C-alpha positions as a Markdown table, in Angstrom:
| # | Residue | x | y | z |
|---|---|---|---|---|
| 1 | Unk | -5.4 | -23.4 | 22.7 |
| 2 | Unk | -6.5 | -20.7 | 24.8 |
| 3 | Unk | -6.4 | -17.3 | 23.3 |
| 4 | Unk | -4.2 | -15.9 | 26.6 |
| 5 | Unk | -1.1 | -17.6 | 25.2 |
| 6 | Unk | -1.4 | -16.0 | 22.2 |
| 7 | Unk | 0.6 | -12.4 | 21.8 |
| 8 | Unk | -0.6 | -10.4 | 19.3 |
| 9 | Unk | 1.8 | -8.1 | 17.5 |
| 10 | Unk | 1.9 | -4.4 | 16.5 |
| 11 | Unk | 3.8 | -2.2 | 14.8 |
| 12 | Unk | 1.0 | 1.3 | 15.0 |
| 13 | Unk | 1.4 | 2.9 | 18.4 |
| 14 | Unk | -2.3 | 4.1 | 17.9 |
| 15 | Unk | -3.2 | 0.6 | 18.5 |
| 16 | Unk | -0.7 | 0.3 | 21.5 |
| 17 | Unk | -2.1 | 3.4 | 22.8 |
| 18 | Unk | -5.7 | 1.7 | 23.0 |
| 19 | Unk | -4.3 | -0.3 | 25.4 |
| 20 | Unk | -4.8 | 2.0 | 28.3 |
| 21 | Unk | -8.7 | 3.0 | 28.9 |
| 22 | Unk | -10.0 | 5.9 | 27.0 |
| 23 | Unk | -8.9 | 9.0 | 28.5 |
| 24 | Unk | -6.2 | 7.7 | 30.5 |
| 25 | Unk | -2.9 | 9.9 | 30.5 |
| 26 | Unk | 0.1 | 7.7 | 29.9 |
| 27 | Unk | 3.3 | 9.7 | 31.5 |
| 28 | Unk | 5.5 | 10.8 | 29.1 |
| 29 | Unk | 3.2 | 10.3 | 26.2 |
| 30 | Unk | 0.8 | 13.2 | 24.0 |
| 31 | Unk | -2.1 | 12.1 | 21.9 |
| 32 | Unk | -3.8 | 14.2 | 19.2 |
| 33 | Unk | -6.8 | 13.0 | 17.3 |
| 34 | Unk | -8.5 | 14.8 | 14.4 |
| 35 | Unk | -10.3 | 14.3 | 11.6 |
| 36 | Unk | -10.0 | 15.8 | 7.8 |
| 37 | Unk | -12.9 | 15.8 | 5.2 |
| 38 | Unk | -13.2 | 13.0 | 3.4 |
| 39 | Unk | -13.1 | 10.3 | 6.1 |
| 40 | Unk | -9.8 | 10.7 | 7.1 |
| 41 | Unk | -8.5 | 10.2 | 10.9 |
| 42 | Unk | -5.1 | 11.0 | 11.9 |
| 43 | Unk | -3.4 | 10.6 | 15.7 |
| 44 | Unk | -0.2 | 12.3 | 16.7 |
| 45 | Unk | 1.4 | 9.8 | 19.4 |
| 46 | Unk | 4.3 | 11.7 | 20.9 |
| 47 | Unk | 6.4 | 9.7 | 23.3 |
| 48 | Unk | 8.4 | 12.3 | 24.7 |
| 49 | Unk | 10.6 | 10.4 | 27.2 |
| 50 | Unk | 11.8 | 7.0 | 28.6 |
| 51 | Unk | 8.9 | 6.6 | 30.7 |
| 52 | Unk | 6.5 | 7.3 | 28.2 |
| 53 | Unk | 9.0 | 4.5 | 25.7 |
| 54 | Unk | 8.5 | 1.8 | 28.5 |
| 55 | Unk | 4.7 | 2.1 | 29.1 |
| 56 | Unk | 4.1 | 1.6 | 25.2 |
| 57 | Unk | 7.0 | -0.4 | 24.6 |
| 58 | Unk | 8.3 | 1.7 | 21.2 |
| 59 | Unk | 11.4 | 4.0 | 21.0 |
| 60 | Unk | 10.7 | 8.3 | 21.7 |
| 61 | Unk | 9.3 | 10.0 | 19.0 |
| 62 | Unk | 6.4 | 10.9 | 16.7 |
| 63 | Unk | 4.2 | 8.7 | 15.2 |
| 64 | Unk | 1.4 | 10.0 | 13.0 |
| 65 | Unk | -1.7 | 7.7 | 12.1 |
| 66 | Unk | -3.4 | 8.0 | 8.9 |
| 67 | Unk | -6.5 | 6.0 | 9.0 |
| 68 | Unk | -8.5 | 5.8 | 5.4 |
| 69 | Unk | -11.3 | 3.3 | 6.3 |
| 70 | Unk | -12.4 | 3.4 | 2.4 |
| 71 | Unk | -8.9 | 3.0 | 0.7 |
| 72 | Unk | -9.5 | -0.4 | 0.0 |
| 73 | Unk | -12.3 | 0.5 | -2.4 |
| 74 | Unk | -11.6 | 1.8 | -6.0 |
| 75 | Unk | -12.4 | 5.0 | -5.8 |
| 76 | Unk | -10.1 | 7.4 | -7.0 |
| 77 | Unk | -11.3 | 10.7 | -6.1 |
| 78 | Unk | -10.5 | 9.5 | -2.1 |
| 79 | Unk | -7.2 | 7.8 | -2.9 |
| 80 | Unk | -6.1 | 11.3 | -4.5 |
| 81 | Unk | -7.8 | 12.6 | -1.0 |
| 82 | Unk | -5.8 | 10.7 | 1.1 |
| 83 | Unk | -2.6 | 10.7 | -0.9 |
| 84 | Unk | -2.8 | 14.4 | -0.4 |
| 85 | Unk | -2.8 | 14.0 | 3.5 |
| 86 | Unk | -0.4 | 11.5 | 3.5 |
| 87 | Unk | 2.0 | 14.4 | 1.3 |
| 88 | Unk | 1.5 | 16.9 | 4.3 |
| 89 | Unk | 2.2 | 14.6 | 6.8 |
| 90 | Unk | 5.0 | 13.2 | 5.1 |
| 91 | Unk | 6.5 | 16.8 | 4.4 |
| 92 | Unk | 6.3 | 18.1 | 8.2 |
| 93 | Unk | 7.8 | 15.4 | 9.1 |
| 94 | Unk | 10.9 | 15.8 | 6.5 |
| 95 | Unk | 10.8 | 19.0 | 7.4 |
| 96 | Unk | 11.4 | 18.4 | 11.1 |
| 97 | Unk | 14.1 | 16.1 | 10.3 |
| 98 | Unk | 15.8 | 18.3 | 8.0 |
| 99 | Unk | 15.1 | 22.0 | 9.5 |
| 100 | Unk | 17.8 | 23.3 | 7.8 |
| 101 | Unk | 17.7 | 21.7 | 4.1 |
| 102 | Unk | 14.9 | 23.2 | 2.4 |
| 103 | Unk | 15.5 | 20.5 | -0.5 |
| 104 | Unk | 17.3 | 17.6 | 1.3 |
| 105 | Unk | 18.1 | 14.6 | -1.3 |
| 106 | Unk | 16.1 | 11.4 | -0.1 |
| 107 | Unk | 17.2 | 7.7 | 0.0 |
| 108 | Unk | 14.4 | 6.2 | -0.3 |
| 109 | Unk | 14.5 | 2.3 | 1.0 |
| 110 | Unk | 12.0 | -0.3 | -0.2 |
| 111 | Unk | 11.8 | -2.9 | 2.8 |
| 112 | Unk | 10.5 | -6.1 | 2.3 |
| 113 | Unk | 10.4 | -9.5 | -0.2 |
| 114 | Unk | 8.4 | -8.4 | -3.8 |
| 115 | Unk | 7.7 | -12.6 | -4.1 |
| 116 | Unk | 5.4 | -12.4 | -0.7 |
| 117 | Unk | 2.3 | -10.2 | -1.1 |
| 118 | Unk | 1.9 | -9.4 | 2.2 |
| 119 | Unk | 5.8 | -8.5 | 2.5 |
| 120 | Unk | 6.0 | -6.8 | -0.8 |
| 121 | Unk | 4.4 | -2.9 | 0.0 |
| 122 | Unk | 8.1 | -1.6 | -0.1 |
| 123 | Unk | 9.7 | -3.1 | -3.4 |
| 124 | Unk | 6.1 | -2.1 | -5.0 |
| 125 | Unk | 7.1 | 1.5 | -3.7 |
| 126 | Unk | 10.4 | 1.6 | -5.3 |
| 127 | Unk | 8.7 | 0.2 | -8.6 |
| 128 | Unk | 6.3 | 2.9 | -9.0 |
| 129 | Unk | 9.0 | 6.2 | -7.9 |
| 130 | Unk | 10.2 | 8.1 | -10.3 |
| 131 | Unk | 14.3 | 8.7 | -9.5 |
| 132 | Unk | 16.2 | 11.7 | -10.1 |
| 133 | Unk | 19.4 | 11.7 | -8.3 |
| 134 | Unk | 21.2 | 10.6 | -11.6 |
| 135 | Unk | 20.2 | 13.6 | -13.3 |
| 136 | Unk | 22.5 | 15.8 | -11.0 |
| 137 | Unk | 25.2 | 13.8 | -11.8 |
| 138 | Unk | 24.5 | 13.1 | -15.9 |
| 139 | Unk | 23.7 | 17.1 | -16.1 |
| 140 | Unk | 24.4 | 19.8 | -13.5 |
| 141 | Unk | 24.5 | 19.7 | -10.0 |
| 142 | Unk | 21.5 | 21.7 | -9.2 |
| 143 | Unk | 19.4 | 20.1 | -12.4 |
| 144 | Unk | 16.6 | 19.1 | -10.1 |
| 145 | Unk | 16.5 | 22.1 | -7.6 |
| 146 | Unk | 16.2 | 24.5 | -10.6 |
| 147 | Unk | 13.6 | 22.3 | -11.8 |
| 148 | Unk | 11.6 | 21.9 | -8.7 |
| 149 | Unk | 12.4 | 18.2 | -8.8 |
| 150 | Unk | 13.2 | 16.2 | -5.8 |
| 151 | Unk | 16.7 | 14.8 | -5.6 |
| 152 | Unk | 15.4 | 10.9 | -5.4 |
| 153 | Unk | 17.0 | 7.5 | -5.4 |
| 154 | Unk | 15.9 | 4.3 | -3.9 |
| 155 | Unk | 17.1 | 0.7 | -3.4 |
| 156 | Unk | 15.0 | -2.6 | -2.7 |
| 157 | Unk | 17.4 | -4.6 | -0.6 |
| 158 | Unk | 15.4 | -8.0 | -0.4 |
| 159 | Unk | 15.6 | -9.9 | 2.7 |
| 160 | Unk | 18.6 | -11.5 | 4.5 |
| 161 | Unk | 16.8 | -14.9 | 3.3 |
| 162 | Unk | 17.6 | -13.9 | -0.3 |
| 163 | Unk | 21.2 | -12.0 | -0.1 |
| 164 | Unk | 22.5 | -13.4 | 2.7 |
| 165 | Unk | 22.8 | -9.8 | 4.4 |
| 166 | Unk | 21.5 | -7.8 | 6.8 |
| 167 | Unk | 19.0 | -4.9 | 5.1 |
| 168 | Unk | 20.4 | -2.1 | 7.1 |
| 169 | Unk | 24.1 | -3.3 | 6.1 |
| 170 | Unk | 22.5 | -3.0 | 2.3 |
| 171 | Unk | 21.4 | 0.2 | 2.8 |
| 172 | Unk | 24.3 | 1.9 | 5.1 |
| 173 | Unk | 26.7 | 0.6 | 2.2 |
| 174 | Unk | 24.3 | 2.7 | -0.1 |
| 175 | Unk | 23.7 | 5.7 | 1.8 |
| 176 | Unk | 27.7 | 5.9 | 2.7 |
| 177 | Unk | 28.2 | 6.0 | -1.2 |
| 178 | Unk | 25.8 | 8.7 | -2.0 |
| 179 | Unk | 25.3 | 10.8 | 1.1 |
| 180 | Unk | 21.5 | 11.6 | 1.1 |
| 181 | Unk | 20.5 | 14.1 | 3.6 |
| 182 | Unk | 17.2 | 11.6 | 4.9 |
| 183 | Unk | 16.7 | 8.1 | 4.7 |
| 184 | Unk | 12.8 | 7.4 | 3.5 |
| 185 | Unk | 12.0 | 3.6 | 4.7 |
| 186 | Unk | 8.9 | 2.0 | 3.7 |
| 187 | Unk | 7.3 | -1.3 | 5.0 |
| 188 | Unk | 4.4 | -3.1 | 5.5 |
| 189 | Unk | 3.6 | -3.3 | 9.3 |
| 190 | Unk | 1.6 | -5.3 | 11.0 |
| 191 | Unk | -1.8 | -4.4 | 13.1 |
| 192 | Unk | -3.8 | -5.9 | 15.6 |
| 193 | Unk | -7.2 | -4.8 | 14.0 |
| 194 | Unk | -8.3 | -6.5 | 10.7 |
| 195 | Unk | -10.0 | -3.3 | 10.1 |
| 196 | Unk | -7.0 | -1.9 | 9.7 |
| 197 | Unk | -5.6 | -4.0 | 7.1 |
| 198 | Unk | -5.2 | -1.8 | 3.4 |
| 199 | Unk | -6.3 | 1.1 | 5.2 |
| 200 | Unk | -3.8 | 2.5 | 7.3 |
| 201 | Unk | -0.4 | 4.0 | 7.4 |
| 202 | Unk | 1.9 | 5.0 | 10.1 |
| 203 | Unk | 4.9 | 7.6 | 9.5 |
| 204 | Unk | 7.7 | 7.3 | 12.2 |
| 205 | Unk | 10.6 | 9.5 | 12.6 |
| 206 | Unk | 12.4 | 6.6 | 15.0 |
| 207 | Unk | 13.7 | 4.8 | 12.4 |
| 208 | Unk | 12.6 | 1.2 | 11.8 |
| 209 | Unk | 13.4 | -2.8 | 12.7 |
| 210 | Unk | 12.7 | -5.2 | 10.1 |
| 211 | Unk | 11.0 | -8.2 | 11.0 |
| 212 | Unk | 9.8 | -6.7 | 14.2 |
| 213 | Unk | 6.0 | -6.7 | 13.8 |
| 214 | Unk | 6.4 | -10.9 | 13.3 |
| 215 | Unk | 9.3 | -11.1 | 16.3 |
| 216 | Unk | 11.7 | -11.1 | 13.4 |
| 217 | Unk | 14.3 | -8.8 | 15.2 |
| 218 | Unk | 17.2 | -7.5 | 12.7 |
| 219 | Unk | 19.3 | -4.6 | 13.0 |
| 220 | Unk | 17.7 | -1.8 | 12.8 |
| 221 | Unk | 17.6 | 1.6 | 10.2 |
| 222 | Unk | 17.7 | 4.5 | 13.2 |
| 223 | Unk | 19.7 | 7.8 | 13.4 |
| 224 | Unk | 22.0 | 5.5 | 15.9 |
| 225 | Unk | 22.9 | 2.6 | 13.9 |
């Protein structure tokens, strides 16, 4: 079959920003590129608008490319590296969402099916967090704060395949329940590039649609729904 028919799906809007020709302004749309030691490129896409939402086909908002080419190697001294950057991207971007909650309490939401490797980055996440929350609620109400602890929890919803429900019903019964200030979703996402593969992450403050880098379209976790 010829290759025309075929569609190829992304979830990075760096990739959908290489698109358009090198240098071309997109309307509605900032790009920042730099570069950190260690081998480490991140891009800043800001789509600011709905013009800038049609021409590369995601919601407004900021998405922020971490790109670690040599992740995929074991070498710990650059996975501490770009762990590091992913923490200060990670906190600007809480702290953007939460301007006013110097310590916001964070659902954290572990997308995906644990039984399908490619599928299984945000159950894996969960696995390896360490929560807190309950220690609020088993010893005082500022435990963690006085203790420079985040106030944690987290939740692996499965898929609807497995419960029969949609994951953002899962999760919305959860967050109702215990009122976190910011919802942390983590999935695996799907690229374009092979190069990209175990080597990049993309941090969104739009929310998220499970399924959609496959066409899987489910309700979505956003500030709307």
């Amino acid at each position: 079959m010829a290759l025309e028919y075929f569609n190829p799906r992304t979830d990075l809007a760096v990739e959908e920003r290489e698109r358009f020709t090198e240098g071309e302004e997109i309307a509605g749309v900032a790009v920042d590129e730099w570069e950190q030691e260690g081998q480490i490129r991140l891009t800043r896409v800001e789509i600011k608008n709905d013009q800038g939402a049609a021409a590369m086909g995601k919601p407004a908002g900021v998405y922020i490319t971490i790109e670690a080419g040599a992740l995929a190697r074991e070498d710990l001294s650059y996975h501490k590296e770009a762990a590091a950057e992913l923490g200060r991207q990670l906190q600007g971007m809480i702290d953007r969402c939460c301007p006013r909650k110097p310590h916001p309490s964070v659902l954290v939401a572990g997308l995906g099916n644990i039984q399908v490797t490619p599928d299984s980055l945000g159950p894996r996440v969960i696995e390896n967090l360490h929560m807190t929350r309950h220690l609020n609620l088993e010893y005082s109400s500022d435990f963690c704060r006085t203790r420079g602890l985040p106030v944690l929890s987290g939740i692996a919803p499965g898929v609807m395949g497995q419960t029969g429900m949609e994951t953002a019903e899962i999760i919305k019964g959860a967050a109702e329940e215990t009122e976190p200030d910011l919802i942390l979703a983590v999935d695996a996402l799907a690229a374009r590039s092979a190069a990209r593969l175990a080597s990049t992450i993309q941090l969104a403050d739009t929310g998220i649609h499970p399924g959609s880098g496959v066409g899987n379209h489910r309700r979505g976790l956003t500030r709307e729904e």
